[in-house]
Every structure is written in structure tokens, then in C-alpha cells.
C-alpha atoms as a PDB file:
ATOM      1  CA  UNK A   1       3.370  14.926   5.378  1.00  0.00           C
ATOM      2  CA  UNK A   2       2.949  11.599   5.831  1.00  0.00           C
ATOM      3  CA  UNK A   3       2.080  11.456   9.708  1.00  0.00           C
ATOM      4  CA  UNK A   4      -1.368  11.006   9.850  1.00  0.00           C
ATOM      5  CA  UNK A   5      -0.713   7.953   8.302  1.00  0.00           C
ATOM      6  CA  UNK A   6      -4.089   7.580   6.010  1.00  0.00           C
ATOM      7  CA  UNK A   7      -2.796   7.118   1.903  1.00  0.00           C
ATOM      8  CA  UNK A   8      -3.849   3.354   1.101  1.00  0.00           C
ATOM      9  CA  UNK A   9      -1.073   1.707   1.890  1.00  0.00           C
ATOM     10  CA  UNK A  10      -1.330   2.717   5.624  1.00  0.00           C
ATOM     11  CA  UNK A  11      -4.801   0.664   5.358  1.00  0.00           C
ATOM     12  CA  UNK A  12      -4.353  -1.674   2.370  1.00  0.00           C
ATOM     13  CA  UNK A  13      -0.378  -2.941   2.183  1.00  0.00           C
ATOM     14  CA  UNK A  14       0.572  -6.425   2.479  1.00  0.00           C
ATOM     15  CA  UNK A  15       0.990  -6.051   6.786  1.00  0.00           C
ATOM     16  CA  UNK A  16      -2.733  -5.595   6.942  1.00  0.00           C
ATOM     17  CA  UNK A  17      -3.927  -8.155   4.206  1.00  0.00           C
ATOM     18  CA  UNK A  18      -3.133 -10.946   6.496  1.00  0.00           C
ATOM     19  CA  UNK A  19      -5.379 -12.869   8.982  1.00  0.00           C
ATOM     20  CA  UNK A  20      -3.901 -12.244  12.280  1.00  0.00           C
ATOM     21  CA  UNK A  21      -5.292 -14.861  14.115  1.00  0.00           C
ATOM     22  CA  UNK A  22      -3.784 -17.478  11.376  1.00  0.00           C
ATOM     23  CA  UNK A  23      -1.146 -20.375  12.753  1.00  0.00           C
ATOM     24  CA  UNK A  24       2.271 -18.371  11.575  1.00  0.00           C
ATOM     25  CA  UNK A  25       2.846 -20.056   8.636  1.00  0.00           C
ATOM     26  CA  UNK A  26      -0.708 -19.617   7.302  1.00  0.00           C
ATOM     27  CA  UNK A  27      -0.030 -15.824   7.861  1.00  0.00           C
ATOM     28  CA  UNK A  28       3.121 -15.966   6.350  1.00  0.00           C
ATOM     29  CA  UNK A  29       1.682 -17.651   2.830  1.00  0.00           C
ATOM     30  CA  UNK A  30      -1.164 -14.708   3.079  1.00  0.00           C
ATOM     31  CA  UNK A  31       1.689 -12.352   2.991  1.00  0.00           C
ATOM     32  CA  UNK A  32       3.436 -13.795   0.294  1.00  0.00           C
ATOM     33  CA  UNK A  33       0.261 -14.035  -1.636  1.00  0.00           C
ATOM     34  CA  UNK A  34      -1.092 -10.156  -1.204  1.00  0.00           C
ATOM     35  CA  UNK A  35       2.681  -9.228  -2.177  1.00  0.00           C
ATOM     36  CA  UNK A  36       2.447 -11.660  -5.277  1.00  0.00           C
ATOM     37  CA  UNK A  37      -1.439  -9.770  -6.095  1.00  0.00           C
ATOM     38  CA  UNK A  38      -0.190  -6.956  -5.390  1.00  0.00           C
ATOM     39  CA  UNK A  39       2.121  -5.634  -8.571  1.00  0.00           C
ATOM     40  CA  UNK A  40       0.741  -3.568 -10.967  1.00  0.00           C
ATOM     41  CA  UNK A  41      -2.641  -3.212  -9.196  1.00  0.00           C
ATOM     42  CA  UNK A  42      -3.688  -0.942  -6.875  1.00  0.00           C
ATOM     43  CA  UNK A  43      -3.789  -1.599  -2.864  1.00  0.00           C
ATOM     44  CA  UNK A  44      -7.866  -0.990  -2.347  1.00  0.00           C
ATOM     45  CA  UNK A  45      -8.133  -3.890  -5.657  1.00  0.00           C
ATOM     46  CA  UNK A  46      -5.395  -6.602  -3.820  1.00  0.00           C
ATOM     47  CA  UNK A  47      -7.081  -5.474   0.055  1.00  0.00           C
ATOM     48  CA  UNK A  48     -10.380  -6.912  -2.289  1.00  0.00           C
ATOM     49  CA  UNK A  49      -9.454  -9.534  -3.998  1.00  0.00           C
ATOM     50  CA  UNK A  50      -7.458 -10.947  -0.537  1.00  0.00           C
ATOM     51  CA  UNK A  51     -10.843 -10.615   1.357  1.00  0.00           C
ATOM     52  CA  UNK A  52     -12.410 -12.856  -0.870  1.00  0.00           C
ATOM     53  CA  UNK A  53      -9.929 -15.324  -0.979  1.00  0.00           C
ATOM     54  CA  UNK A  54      -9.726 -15.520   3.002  1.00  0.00           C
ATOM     55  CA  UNK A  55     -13.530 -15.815   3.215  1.00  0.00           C
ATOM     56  CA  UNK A  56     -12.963 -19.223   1.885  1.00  0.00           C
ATOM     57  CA  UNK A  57     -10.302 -19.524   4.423  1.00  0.00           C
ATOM     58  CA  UNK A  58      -6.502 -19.374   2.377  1.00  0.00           C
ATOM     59  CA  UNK A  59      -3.605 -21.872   2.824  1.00  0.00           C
ATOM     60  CA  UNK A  60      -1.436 -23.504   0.614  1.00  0.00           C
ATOM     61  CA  UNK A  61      -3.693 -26.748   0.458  1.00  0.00           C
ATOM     62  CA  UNK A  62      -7.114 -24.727  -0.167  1.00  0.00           C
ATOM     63  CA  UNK A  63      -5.378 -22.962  -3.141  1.00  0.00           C
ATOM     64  CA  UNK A  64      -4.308 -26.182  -4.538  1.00  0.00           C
ATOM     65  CA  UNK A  65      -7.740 -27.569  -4.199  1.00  0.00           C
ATOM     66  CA  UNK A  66      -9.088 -24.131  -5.913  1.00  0.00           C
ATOM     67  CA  UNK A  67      -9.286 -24.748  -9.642  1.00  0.00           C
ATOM     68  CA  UNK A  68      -8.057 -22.007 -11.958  1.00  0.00           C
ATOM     69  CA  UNK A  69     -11.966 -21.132 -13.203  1.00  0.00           C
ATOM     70  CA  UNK A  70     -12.671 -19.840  -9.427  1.00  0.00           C
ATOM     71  CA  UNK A  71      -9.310 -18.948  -8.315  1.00  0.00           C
ATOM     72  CA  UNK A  72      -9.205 -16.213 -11.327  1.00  0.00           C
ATOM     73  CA  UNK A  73     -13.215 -15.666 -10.319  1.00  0.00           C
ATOM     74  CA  UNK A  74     -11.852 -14.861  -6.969  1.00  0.00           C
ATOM     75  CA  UNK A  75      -8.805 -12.615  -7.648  1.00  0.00           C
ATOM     76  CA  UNK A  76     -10.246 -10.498 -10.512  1.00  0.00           C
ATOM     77  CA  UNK A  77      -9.519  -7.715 -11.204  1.00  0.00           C
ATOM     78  CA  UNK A  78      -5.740  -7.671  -9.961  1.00  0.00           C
ATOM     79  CA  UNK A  79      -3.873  -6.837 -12.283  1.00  0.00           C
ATOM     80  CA  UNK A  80      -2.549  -9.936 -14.678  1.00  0.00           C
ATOM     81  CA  UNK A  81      -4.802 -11.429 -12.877  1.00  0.00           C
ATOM     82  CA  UNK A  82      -4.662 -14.676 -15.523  1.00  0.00           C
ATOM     83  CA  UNK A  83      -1.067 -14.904 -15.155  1.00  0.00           C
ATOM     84  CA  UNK A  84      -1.426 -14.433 -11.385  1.00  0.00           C
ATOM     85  CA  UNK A  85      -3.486 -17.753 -10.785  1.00  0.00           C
ATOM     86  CA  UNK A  86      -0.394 -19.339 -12.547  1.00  0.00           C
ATOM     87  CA  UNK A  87       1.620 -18.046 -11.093  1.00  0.00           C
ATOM     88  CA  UNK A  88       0.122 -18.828  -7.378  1.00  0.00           C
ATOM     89  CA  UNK A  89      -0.769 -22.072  -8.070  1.00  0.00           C
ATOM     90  CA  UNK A  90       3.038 -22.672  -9.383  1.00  0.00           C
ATOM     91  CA  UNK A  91       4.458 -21.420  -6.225  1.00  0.00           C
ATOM     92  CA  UNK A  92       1.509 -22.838  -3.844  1.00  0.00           C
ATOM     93  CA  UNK A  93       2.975 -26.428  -5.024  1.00  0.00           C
ATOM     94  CA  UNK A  94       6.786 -25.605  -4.256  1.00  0.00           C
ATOM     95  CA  UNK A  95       5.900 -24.291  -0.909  1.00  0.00           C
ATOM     96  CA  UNK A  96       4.024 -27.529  -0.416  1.00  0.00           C
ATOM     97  CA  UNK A  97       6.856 -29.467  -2.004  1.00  0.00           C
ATOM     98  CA  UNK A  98       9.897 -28.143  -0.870  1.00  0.00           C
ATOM     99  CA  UNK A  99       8.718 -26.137   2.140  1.00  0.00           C
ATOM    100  CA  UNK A 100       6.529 -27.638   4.085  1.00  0.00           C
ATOM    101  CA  UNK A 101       4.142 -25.200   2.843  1.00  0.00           C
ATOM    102  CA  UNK A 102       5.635 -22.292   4.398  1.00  0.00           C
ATOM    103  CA  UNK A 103       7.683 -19.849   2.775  1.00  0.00           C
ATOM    104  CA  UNK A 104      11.385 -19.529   2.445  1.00  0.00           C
ATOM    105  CA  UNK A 105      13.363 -17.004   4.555  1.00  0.00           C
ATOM    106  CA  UNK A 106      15.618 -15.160   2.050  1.00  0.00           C
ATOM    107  CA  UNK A 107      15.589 -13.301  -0.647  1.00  0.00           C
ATOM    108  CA  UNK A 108      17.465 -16.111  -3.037  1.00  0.00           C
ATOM    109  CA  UNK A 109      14.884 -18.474  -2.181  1.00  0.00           C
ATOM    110  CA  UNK A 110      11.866 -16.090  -2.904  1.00  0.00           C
ATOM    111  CA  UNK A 111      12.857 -14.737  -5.817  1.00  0.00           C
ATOM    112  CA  UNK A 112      13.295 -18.151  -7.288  1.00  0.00           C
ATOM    113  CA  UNK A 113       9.251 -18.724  -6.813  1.00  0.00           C
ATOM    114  CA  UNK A 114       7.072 -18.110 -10.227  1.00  0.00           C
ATOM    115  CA  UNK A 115       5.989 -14.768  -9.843  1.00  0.00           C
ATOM    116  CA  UNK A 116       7.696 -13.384  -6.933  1.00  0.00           C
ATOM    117  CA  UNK A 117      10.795 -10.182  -7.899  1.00  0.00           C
ATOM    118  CA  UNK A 118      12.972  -8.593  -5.595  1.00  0.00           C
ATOM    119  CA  UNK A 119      10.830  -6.154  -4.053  1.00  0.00           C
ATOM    120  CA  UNK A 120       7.823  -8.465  -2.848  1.00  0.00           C
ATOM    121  CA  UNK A 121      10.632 -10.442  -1.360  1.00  0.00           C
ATOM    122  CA  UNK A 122      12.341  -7.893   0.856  1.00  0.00           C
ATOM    123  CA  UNK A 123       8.843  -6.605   1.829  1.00  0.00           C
ATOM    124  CA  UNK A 124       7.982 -10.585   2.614  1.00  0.00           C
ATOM    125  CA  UNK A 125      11.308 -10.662   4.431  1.00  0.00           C
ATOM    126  CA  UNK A 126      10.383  -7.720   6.290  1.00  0.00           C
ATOM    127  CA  UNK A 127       6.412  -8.420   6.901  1.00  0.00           C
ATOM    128  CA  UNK A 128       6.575 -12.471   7.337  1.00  0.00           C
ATOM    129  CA  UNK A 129       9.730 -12.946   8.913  1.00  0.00           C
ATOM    130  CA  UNK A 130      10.563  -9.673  10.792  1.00  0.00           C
ATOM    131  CA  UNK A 131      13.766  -9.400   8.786  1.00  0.00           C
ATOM    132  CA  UNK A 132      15.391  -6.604   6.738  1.00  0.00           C
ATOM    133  CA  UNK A 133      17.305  -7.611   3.861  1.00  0.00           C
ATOM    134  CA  UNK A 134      17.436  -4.674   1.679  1.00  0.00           C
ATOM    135  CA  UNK A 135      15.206  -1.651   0.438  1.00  0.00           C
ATOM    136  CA  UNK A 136      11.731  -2.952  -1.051  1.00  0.00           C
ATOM    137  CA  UNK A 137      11.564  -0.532  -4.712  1.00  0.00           C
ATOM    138  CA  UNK A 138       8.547  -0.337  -6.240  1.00  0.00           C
ATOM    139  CA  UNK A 139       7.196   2.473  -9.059  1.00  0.00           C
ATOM    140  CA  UNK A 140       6.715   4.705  -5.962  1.00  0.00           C
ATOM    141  CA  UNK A 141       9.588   4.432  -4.464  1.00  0.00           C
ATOM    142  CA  UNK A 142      11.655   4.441  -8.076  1.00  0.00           C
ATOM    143  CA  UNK A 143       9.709   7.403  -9.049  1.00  0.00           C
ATOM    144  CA  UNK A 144      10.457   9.819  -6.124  1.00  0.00           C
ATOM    145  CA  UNK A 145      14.130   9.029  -4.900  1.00  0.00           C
ATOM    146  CA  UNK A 146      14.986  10.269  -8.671  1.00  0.00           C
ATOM    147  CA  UNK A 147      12.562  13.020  -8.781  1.00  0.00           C
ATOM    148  CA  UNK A 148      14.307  14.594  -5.048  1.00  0.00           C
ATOM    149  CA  UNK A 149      18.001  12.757  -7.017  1.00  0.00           C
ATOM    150  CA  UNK A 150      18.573  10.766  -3.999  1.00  0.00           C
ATOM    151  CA  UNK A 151      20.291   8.393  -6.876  1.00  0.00           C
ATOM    152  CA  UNK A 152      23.498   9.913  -7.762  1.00  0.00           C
ATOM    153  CA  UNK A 153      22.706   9.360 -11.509  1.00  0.00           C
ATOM    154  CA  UNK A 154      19.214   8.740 -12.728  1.00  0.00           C
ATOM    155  CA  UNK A 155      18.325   4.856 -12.406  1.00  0.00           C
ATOM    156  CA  UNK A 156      16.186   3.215 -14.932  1.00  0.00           C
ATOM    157  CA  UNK A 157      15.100   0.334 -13.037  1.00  0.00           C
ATOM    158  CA  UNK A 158      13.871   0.012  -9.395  1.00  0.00           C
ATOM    159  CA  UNK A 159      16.762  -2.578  -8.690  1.00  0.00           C
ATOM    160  CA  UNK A 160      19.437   0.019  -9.764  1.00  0.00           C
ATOM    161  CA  UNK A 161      17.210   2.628  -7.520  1.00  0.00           C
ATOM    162  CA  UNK A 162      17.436  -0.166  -4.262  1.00  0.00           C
ATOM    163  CA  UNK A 163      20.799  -0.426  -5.072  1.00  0.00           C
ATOM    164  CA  UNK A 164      21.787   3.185  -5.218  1.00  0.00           C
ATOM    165  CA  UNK A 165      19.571   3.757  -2.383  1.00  0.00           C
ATOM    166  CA  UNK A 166      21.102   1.243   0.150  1.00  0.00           C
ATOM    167  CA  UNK A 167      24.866   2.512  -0.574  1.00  0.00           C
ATOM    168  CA  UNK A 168      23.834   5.505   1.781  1.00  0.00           C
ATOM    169  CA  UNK A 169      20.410   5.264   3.481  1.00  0.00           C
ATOM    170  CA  UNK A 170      21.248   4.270   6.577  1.00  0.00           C
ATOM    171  CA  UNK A 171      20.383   0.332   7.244  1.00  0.00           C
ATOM    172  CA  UNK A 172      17.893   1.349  10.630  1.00  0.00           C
ATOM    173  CA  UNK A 173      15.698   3.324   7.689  1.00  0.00           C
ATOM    174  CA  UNK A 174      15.773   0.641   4.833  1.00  0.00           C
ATOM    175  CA  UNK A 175      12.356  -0.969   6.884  1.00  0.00           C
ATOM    176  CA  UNK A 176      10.195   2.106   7.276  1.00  0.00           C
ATOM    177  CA  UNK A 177      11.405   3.738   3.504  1.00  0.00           C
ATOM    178  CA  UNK A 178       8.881   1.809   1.011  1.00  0.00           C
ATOM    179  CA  UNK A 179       5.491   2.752   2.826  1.00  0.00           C
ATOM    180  CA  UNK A 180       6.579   6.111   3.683  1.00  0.00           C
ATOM    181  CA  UNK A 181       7.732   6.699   0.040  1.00  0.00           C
ATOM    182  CA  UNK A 182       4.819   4.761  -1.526  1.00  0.00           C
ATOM    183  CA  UNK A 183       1.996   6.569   0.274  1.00  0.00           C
ATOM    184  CA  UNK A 184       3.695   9.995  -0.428  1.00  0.00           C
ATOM    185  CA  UNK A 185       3.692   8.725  -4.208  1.00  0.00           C
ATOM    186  CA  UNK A 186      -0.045   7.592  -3.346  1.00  0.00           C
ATOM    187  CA  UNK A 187      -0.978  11.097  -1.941  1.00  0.00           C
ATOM    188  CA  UNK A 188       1.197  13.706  -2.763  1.00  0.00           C
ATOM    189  CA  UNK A 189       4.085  12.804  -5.290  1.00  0.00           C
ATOM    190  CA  UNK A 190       2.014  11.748  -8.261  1.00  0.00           C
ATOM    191  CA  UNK A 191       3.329   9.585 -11.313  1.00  0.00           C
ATOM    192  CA  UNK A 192       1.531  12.441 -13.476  1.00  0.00           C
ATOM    193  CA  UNK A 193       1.060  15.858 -12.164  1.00  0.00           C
ATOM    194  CA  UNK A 194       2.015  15.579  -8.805  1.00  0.00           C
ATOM    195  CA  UNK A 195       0.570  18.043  -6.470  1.00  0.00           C
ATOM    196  CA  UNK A 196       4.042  20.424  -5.872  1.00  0.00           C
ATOM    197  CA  UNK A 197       2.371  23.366  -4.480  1.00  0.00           C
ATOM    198  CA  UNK A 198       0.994  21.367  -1.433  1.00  0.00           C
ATOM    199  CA  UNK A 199       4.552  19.760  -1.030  1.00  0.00           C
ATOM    200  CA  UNK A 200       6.798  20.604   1.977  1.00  0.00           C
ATOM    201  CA  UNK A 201       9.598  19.470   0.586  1.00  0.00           C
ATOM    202  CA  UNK A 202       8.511  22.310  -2.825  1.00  0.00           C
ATOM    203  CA  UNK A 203      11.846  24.373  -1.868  1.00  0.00           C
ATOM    204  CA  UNK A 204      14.846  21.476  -1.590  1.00  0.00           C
ATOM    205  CA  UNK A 205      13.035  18.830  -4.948  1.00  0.00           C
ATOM    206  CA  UNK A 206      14.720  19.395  -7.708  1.00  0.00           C
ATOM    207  CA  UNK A 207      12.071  18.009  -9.623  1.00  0.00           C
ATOM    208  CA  UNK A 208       9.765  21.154  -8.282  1.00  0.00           C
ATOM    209  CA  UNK A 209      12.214  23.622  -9.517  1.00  0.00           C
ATOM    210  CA  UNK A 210      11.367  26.025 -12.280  1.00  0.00           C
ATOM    211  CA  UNK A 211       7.290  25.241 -11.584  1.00  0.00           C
END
């Protein structure tokens, strides 16, 4: 269901956000930062709002020198978008500070940085450093390993769900799990009336029982 690779995410994540041609840390940062955009806003809104802040060319230093005014002007309309440019700015000046304005390379680190949680930092581990340090849970992936119970009891928080997950997904699939969950959540698993009937896996979901 998911091979022809073409639900937003396949386009739109946080790997294609970033300018390839960037000096690795610069590329890095833009990952962080489309990850940090990215919550509770959908991936064709953060794919926008990223364009417009690379058009003005996006490193640590530029985003420091961007006052709040434009910086909100630019990201608009991510969601939270006013406590995004807080946020960003706030962790712009400890990457400067502390990091040499890259980003740090585990999960501790990241998830110390104003406005960063677990999952944008395993998907930065995974994305900006090539690392995989645990299952990245978003609403997507939360949603659908308890609608097909691949939780042994139902979780109530995506950090229970990663946790649940990772005691028996296999460690080579924790990488490739998030965007194959979140564009079958994007496409065919829908928060609200998700489209069953065109569902291969109809016969084995529990959740499609009894429809």
C-alpha cells in the first residue's frame, strides 16, 4: 500500500526540506528546524513555510539576525507558529552558544532544546546524523500501531507507543517505521473515518472488525 511512495510525507518530510547543497552543518540546522515546524501542522504547510525561509538563505546566524515581526511573517501558518519563533530563536542561540552552531548528536541533548520532544529528535538523529536511536512516534504512528494492537495494552501517549513498539520491532525496522506508518495514516488509515474498505490489511486490523 504504501509502495508507490506518493502520501506527503514521501515529498514533504523533514529529509526533503533541507538544502542539499548546504555545508553539513547548515543542512543539519535545516533539519532540525523543519522537524521543530513541523508538529501539529501539516507537511505541504512546513515544505512552505521552509521554502520561504531558505529563500533568504537559513543558518543559525541569519535566524538570529531575523527579528520576531518577519521570522513569524515567514513561518505562518505552521502551526503555533508564535510560539515557534520562540522557540527557534531560543534554540538558534544555544546551538550558537554551546554548539558551534550545529546541532547536538543525541537524543539527551536535543530534547533539552526549547521546543524540540522526543520524536523530532530521533527523526533528527536519523535524518541529520545518519543514526537510529529509537522509533520516531508521532499522532500517525500512535494512532495506527493501537488501531492493528501492535501495543500489548492500549498506550495513551506516543512515548508509551515508542516504547512498547521498540520492545519487539526489530531494531533494522525502527528507521523506515515512522514514514511508512505516517503516510499510511496520511492516505489510508485516517484519524476520522479511515478508508477500511480500500485497506489490505481489512481482514487481520482489529480496528476494521465488525465494519
Amino acid at each position: 500500500m504504501r509502495s508507490g511512495k506518493d502520501a506527503p510525507v514521501d515529498q514533504l518530510g523533514a529529509e526533503h526540506c533541507y538544502d542539499p547543497s548546504a555545508p553539513p552543518k547548515v543542512r543539519r540546522y535545516q533539519v532540525l528546524l523543519s522537524l521543530m515546524l513541523s508538529s501539529q501542522t501539516k507537511d505541504q504547510v512546513t515544505a512552505g513555510a521552509m521554502q520561504r525561509l531558505r529563500a533568504r538563505g537559513l543558518t543559525v546566524d541569519s535566524i538570529l539576525q531575523t527579528d520576531d515581526s518577519t521570522l513569524g511573517m515567514l513561518i505562518y501558518p505552521v502551526g503555533f507558529w508564535r510560539n515557534k519563533v520562540k522557540y527557534i530563536k531560543q534554540t538558534s542561540a544555544i546551538l550558537q552558544q554551546r554548539y558551534d552552531g550545529d546541532i547536538p548528536a543525541s537524543v539527551a541533548e536535543l530534547v533539552a532544546l526549547p521546543g524540540v520532544g522526543p520524536k523530532m529528535a530521533h527523526l533528527a538523529m536519523a535524518v541529520a546524523w545518519g543514526t537510529v536511536s529509537g522509533i520516531a512516534v508521532d499522532t500517525h504512528v500512535h494512532r495506527i500501531a493501537n488501531r492493528l494492537r501492535w501495543t500489548k495494552k492500549t498506550t495513551k501517549s506516543p512515548e508509551e507507543t515508542r516504547t512498547a513498539l521498540e520492545e519487539w520491532l526489530p531494531r533494522e525496522l525502527w528507521r523506515e517505521i515512522n514514514g511508512l506508518l505516517v503516510g499510511f495514516g496520511q492516505q489510508t488509515c485516517l484519524p476520522v473515518r479511515p478508508r477500511c474498505q480500500a485497506c489490505l490489511n481489512r481482514a487481520l486490523c482489529p480496528a476494521a472488525q465488525g465494519l
